[in-house]
Coordinates of C-alpha atoms and ligand atoms in Angstrom, one line a residue:
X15 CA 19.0 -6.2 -10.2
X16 CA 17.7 -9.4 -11.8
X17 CA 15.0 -11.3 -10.2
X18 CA 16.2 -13.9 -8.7
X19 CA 13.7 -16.1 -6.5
X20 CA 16.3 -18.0 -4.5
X21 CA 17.7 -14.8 -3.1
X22 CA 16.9 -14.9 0.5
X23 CA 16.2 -11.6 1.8
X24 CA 13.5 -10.2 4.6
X25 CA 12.9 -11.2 8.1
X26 CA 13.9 -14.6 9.6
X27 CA 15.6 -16.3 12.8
X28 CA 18.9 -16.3 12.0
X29 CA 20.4 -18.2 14.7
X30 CA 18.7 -17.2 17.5
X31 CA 17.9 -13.7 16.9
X32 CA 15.5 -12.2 14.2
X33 CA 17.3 -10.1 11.7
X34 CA 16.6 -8.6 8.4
X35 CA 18.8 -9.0 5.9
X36 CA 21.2 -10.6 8.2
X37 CA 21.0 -7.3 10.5
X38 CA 19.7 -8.3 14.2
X39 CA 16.9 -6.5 15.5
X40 CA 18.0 -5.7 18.7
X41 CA 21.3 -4.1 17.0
X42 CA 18.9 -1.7 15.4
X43 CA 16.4 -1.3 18.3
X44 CA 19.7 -0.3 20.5
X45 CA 20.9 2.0 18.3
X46 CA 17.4 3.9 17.7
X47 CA 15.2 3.2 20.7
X48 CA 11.5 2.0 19.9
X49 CA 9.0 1.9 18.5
X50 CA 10.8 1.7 15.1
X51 CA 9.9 0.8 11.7
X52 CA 12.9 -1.0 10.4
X53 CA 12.2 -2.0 6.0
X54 CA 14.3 -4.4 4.2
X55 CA 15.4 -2.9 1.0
X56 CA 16.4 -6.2 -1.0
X57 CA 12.5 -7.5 0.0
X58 CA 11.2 -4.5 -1.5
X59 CA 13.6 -5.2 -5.0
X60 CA 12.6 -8.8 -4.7
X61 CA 8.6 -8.2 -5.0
X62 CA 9.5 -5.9 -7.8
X63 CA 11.3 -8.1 -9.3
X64 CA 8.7 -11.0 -9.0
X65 CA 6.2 -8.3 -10.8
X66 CA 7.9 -7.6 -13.5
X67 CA 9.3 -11.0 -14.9
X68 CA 5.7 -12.2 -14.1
X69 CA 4.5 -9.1 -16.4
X70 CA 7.1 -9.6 -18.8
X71 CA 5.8 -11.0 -21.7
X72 CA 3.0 -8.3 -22.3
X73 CA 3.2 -5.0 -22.2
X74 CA 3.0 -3.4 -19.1
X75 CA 3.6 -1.0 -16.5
X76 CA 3.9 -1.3 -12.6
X77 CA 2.5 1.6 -10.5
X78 CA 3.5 1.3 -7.4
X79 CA 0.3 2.9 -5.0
X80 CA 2.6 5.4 -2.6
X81 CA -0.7 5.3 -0.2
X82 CA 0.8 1.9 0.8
X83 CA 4.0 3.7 2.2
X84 CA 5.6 6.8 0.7
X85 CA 8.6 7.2 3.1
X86 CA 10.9 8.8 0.3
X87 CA 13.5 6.2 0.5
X88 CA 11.0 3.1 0.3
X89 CA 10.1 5.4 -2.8
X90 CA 13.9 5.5 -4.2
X91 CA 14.4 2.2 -4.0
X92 CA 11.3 1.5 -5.7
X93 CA 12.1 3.6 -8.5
X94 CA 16.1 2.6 -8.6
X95 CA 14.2 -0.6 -9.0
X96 CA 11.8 0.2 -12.0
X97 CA 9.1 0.8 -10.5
X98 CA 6.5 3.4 -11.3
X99 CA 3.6 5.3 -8.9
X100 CA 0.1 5.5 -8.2
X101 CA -0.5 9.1 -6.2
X102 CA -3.4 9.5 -4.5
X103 CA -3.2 13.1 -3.1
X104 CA -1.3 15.7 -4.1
X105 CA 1.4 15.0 -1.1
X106 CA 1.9 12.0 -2.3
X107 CA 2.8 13.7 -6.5
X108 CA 4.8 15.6 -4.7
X109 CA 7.0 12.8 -2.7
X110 CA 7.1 11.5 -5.9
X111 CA 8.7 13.9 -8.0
X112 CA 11.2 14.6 -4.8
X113 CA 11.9 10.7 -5.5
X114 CA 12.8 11.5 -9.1
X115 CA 9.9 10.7 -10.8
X116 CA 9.1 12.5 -13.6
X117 CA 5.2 13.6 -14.4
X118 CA 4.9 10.8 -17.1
X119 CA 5.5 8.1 -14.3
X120 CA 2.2 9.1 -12.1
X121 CA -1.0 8.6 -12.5
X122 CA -3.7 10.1 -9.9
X123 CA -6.3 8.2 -8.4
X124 CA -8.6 9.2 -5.6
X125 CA -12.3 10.0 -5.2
X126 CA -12.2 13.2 -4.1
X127 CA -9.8 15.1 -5.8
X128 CA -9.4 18.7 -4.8
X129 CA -9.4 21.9 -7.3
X130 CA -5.7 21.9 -6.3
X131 CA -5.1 18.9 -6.7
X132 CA -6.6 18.5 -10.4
X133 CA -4.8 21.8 -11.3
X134 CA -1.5 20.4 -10.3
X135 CA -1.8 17.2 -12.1
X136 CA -3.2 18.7 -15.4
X137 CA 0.0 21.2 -15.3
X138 CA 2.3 19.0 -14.4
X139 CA 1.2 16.7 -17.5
X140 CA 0.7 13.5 -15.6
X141 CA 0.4 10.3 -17.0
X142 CA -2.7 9.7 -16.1
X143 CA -5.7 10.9 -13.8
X144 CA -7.8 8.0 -13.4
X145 CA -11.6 10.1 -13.1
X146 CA -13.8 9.5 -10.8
X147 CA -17.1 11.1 -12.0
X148 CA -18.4 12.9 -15.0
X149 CA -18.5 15.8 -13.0
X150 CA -14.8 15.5 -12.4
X151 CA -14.2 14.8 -16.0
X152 CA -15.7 18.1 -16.3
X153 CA -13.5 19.7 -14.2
X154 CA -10.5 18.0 -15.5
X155 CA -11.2 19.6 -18.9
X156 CA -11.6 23.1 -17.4
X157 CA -8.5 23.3 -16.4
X158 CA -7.0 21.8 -19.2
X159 CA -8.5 24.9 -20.9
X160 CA -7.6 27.5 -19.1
X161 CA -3.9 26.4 -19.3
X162 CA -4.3 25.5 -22.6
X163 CA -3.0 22.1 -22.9
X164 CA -4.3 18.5 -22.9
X165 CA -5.1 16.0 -20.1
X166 CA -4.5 12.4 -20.0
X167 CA -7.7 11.2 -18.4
X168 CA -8.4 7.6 -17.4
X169 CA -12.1 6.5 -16.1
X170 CA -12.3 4.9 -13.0
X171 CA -15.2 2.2 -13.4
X172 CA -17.4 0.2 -10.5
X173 CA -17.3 -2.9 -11.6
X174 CA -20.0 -4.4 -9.0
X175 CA -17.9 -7.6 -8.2
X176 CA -17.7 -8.3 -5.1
X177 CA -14.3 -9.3 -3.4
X178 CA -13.5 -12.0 -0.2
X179 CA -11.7 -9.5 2.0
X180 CA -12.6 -6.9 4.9
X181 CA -15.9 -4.5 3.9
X182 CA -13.2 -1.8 4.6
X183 CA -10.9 -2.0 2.0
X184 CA -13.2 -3.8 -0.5
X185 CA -13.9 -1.0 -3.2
X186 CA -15.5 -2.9 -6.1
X187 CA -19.6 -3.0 -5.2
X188 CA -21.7 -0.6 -6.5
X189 CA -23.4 0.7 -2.8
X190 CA -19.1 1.7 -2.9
X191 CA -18.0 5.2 -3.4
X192 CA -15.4 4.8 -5.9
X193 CA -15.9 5.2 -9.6
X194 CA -18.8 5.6 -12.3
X195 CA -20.9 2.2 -12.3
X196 CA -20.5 0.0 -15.1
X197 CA -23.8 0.5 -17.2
X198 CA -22.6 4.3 -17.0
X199 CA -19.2 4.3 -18.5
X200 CA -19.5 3.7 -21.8
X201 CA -20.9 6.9 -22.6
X202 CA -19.1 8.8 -19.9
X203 CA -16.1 8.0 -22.1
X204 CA -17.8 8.1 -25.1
X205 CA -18.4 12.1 -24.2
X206 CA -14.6 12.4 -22.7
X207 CA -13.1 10.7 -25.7
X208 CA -14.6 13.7 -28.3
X209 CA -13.8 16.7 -25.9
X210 CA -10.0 18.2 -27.1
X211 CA -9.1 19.0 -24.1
X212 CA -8.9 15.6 -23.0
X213 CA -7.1 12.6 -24.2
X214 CA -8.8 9.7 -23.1
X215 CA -6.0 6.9 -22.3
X216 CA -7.5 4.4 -20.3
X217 CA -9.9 2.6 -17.9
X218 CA -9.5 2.0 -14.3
X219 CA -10.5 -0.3 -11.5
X220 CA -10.1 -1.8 -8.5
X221 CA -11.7 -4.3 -6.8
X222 CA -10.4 -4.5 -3.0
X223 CA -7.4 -4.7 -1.3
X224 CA -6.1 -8.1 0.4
X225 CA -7.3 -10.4 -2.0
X226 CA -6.2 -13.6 -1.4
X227 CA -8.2 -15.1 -4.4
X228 CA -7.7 -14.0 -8.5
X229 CA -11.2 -14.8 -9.6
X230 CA -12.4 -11.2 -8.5
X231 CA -9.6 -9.6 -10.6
X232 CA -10.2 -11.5 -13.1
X233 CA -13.7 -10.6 -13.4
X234 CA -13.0 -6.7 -13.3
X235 CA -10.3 -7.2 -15.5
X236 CA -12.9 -8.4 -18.0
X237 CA -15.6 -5.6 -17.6
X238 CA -13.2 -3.2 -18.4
X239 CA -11.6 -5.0 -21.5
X240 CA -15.3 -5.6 -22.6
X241 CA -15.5 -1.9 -22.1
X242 CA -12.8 -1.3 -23.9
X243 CA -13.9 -3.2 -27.3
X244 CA -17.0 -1.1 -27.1
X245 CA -15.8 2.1 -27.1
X246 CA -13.4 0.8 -29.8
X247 CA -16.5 0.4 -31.9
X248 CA -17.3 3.9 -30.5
X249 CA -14.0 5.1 -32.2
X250 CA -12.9 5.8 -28.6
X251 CA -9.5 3.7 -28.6
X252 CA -7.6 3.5 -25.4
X253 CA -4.3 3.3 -24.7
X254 CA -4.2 1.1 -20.7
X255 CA -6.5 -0.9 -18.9
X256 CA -5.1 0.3 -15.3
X257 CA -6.5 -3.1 -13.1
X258 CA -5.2 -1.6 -9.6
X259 CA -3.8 -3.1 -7.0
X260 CA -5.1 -5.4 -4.5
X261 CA -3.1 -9.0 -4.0
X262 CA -2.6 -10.1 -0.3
X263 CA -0.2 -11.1 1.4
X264 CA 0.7 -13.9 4.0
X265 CA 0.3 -12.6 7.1
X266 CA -0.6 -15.3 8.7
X267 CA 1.1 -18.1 6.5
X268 CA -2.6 -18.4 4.5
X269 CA -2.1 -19.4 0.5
X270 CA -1.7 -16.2 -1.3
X271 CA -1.4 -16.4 -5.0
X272 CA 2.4 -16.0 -6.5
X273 CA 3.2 -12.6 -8.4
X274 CA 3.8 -14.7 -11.2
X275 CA 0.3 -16.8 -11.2
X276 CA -1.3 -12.8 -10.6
X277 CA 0.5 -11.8 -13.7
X278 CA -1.0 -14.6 -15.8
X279 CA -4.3 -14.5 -14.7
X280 CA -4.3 -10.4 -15.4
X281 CA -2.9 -11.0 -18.8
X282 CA -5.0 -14.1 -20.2
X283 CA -7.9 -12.1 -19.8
X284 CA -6.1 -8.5 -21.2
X285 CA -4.0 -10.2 -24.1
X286 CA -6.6 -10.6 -26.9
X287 CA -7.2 -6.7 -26.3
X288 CA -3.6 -5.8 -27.2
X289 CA -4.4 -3.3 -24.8
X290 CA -1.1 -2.4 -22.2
X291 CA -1.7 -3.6 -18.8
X292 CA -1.4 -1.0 -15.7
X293 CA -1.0 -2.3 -12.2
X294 CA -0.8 -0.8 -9.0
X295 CA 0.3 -3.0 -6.3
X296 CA 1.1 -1.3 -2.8
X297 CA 1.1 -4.2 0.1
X298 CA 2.4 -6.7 -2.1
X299 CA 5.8 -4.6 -2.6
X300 CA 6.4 -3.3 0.6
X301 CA 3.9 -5.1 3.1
X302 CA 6.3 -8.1 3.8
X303 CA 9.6 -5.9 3.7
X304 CA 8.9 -4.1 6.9
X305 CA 8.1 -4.8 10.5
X306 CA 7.6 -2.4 13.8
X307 CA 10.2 -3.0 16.5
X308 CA 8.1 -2.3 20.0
X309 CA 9.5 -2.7 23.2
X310 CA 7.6 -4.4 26.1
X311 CA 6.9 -1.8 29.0
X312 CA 4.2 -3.8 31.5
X313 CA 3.8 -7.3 32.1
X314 CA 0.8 -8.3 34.6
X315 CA -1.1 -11.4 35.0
X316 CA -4.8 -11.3 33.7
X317 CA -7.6 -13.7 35.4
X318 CA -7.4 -17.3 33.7
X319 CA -3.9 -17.8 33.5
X320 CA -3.0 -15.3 30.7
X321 CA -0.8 -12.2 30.6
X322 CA -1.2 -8.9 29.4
X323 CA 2.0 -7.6 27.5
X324 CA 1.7 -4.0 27.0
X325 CA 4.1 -2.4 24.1
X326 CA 5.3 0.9 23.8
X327 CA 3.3 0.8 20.4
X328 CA 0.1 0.6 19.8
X329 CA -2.6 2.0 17.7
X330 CA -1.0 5.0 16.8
X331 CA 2.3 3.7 15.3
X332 CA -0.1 0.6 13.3
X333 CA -3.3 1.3 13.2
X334 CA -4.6 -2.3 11.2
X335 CA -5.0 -4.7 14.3
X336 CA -7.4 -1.6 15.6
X337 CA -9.2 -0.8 12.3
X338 CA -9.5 -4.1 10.7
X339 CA -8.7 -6.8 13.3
X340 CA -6.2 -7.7 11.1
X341 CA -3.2 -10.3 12.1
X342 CA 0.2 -9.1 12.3
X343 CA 2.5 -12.2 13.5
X344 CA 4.2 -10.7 16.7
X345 CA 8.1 -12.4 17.6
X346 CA 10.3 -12.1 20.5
X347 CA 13.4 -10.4 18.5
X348 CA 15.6 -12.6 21.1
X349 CA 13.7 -15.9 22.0
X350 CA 13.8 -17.1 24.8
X351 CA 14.1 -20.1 25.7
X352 CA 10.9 -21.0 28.3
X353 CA 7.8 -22.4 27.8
X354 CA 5.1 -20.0 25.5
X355 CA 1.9 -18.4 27.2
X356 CA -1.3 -17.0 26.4
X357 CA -0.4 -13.4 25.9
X358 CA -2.9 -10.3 24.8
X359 CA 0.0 -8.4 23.4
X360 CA -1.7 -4.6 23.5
X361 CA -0.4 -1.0 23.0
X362 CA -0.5 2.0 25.2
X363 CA -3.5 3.8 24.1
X364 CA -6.4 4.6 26.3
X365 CA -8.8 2.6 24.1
X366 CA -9.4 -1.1 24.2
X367 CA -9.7 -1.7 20.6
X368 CA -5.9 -0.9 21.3
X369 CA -4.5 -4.5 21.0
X370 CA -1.9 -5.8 18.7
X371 CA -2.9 -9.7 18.7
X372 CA -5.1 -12.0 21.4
X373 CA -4.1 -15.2 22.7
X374 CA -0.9 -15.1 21.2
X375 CA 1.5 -18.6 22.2
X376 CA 5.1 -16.2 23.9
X377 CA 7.4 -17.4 26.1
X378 CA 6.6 -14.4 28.6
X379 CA 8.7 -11.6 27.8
X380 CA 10.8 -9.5 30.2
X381 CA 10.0 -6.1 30.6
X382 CA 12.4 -4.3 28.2
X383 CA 12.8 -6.8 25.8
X384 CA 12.0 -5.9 22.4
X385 CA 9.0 -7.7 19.9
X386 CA 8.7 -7.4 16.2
X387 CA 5.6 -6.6 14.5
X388 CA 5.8 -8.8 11.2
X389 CA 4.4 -7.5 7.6
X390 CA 3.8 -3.9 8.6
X391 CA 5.9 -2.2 5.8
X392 CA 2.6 -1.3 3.7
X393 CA -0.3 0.6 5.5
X394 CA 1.9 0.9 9.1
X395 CA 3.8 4.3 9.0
X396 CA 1.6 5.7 6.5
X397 CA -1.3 5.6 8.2
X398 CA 0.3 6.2 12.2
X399 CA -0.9 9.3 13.7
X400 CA 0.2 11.9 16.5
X401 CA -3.2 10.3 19.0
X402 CA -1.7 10.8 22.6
X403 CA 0.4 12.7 21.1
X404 CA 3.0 9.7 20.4
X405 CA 6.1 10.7 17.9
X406 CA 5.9 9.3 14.5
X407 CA 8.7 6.8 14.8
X408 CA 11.8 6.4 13.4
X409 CA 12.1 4.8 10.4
X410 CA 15.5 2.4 9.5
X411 CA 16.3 1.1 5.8
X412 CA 18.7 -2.3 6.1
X413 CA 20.5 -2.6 2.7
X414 CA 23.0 -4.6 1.6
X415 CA 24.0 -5.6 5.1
X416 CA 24.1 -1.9 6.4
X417 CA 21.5 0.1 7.9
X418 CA 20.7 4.1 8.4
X419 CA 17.9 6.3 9.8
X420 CA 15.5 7.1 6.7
X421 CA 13.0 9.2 8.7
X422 CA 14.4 10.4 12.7
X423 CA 11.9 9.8 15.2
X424 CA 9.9 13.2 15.5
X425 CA 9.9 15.5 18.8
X426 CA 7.7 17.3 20.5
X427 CA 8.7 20.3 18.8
X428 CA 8.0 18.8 15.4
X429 CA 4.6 18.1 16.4
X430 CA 4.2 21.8 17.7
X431 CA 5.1 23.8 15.5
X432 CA 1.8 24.0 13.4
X433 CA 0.4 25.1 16.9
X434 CA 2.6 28.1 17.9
Ligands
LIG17 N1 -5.0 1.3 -6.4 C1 -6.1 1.9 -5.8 C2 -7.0 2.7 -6.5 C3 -6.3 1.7 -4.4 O1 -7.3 2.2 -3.8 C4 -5.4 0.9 -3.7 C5 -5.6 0.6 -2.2 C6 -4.2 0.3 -4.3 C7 -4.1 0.6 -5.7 C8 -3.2 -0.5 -3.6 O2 -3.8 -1.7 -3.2 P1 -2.9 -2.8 -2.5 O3 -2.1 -3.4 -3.7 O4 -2.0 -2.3 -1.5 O5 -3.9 -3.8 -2.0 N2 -5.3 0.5 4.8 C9 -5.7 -0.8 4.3 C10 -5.6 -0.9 2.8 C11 -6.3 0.2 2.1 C12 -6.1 0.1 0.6 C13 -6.7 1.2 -0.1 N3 -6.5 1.2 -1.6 C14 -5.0 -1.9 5.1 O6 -4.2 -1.6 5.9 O7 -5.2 -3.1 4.8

């Protein structure tokens, strides 16, 4: 589908009741029952489509990072859409090739990749495994003999810049785990680019996750092209500079740079290289095109003259607000009409980190009455867990004006059957 910027897609008020794509909420909330992830399949073409015409004059390739959310239909539709992926397990290779990628579409990241895990990548040829170690480069190249072929390897390099979002998703300092630190690549990949067994394609980073500002990207995206011109001088010529993912989005209505002015910045700095440019964006493809539908189950007064809203979600079904105290906007998916009050909207969980958002302005719900988590389509369902044993929810894809089930809502018996 062609980009087109004026297409209005997503989650909005239409009338009086929220919707997505023109779908109301509650239609899907009745139909399913809660908690329920419901993901907007024209939001997640539209982001893709803001990638690539801001890529488009320099060669390029989008990676999608599956970690973000790998539900195999978000994963069709990225792919009907052109996108490519970023695995980072061996689960996620495999949704990917169920999704109809081919090997030459994936490239493997992750700092602890298992024997497994390397041996599946090396024979399934992948695109790429971005390398975390010399060590692992080692490893890489074993099995690449034994099976007597040829790895693509990339080299993930610490760049040591330091990035304006939450210590636990920042990735880029060198006191972080990920990668070989800068002063330490060049001959790292000197050494990978002269063993056969490996054909050294590229250079990875990335920085953080969230970033609201380009300046850190831009300053990785220039260690590694700098990189890249040395080991050119080294006769080590590489194919990619993969520069991750890592732009933020709005969840709060903050600035957040355009895909477009991301694109640019990447590209001014990657251009005199000639070198193709590898992204892998995850929460700014999917993270606006899904939200968590949550009923309300208790309401009781609190001292001061605010309410406690308690959801029949919580920490299990989106773990953020709990790990990160991050802001999710949280709407009534039918208003109503009375004056707002402070509200701590929380989850059921025995834990008090258990809270979805403080102090949030609601005209008081009814018990019953369902509320939509905004922006949880990247890191929501993929990182939900079983904890009081709560079902992974059911997840709902709206496209072109129709919905369906894309994952049902799992039982008890699901969850058991590891155990018996
Ligand atoms: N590439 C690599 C190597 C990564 O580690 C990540 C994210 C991405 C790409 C995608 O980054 P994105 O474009 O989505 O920012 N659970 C956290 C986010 C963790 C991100 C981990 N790595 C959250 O909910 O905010």
């Amino acid at each position: 589908m062609p980009y087109n910027a004026g297409f209005m897609c997503g989650f909005g008020l239409t009338g009086s009741a929220w919707t997505c794509d023109g779908v109301p909420l509650s239609a899907i909330a009745a139909a399913v029952g809660t908690p329920a992830y419901v993901y907007s399949a024209a939001t997640i073409r539209d982001r893709l489509g803001a990638f690539s015409a801001g890529f488009a004059s320099y060669p390029h390739a989008i990676h999608y990072a599956l970690k973000a959310n790998s539900n195999l239909a978000v994963v069709r539709v990225v792919r009907a859409a052109g996108g490519l992926v970023d695995a980072n397990s061996g689960g996620e290779i495999d949704v990917a090739l169920r999704a109809g990628y081919a090997p030459g579409d994936i490239v493997l990241t992750g700092v602890g990749k298992t024997p497994a895990e390397i041996d599946r990548a090396v024979a399934l040829g992948v695109k790429a495994i971005n390398a975390e170690s010399s060590g692992e480069l080692d490893r890489i190249a074993a099995v690449a003999r034994a099976r007597q072929t040829i790895a693509r390897v990339a080299l993930r390099v610490n760049p040591d810049v330091a990035a304006d979002s939450h210590p636990h998703i920042s990735t880029g300092l060198s006191t972080h785990k990920f990668g070989v630190p800068i002063g330490a690549a060049r001959a790292i990949a000197r050494q990978a680019g002269a063993r056969g067994e490996l054909a050294f394609v590229g250079l990875h980073v990335h920085v953080a996750s969230q970033m609201l500002g380009l300046e850190p990207l831009r300053q990785a995206a220039a260690a590694v092209v700098g990189l890249a011109r040395e080991l050119r001088d080294d006769h080590v010529t590489v194919e990619h500079v993969d520069l991750g993912g890592g732009l933020g989005i709005a969840y709060d209505g903050e600035p957040v740079p355009s895909a477009d002015q991301y694109a640019a910045a990447l590209i001014e700095v990657v251009r005199p290289s000639g070198l193709t440019l590898v992204v892998e964006p995850g929460r700014a493809i999917v993270g606006a095109a899904g939200a968590l539908l949550t009923s309300v189950v208790d309401v009781k007064p609190q001292s001061g003259g605010k309410w406690f809203v308690v959801l029949d979600a919580g920490m299990s079904e989106l773990m953020r607000p709990a790990l990160y105290g991050a802001y999710h906007r949280i709407v009534l998916v039918e208003p109503r009409a009375t004056d707002p009050v402070s509200c701590d909207v929380v989850g059921p969980i025995c834990e008090s980190s258990d809270v979805f958002g403080v102090d949030r302005r609601l005209p008081l719900p009814a018990v019953g009455a369902v509320v939509a988590v905004l922006d949880a389509g990247a890191y929501g369902s993929a990182m939900a867990s079983n904890y009081n044993r709560h079902a992974l929810p059911v997840e709902v894809m709206v496209d072109a004006g129709a919905w369906r089930v894309v994952r049902r809502r799992q039982t008890i018996d699901d969850q058991l059957v590891c155990e018996e």
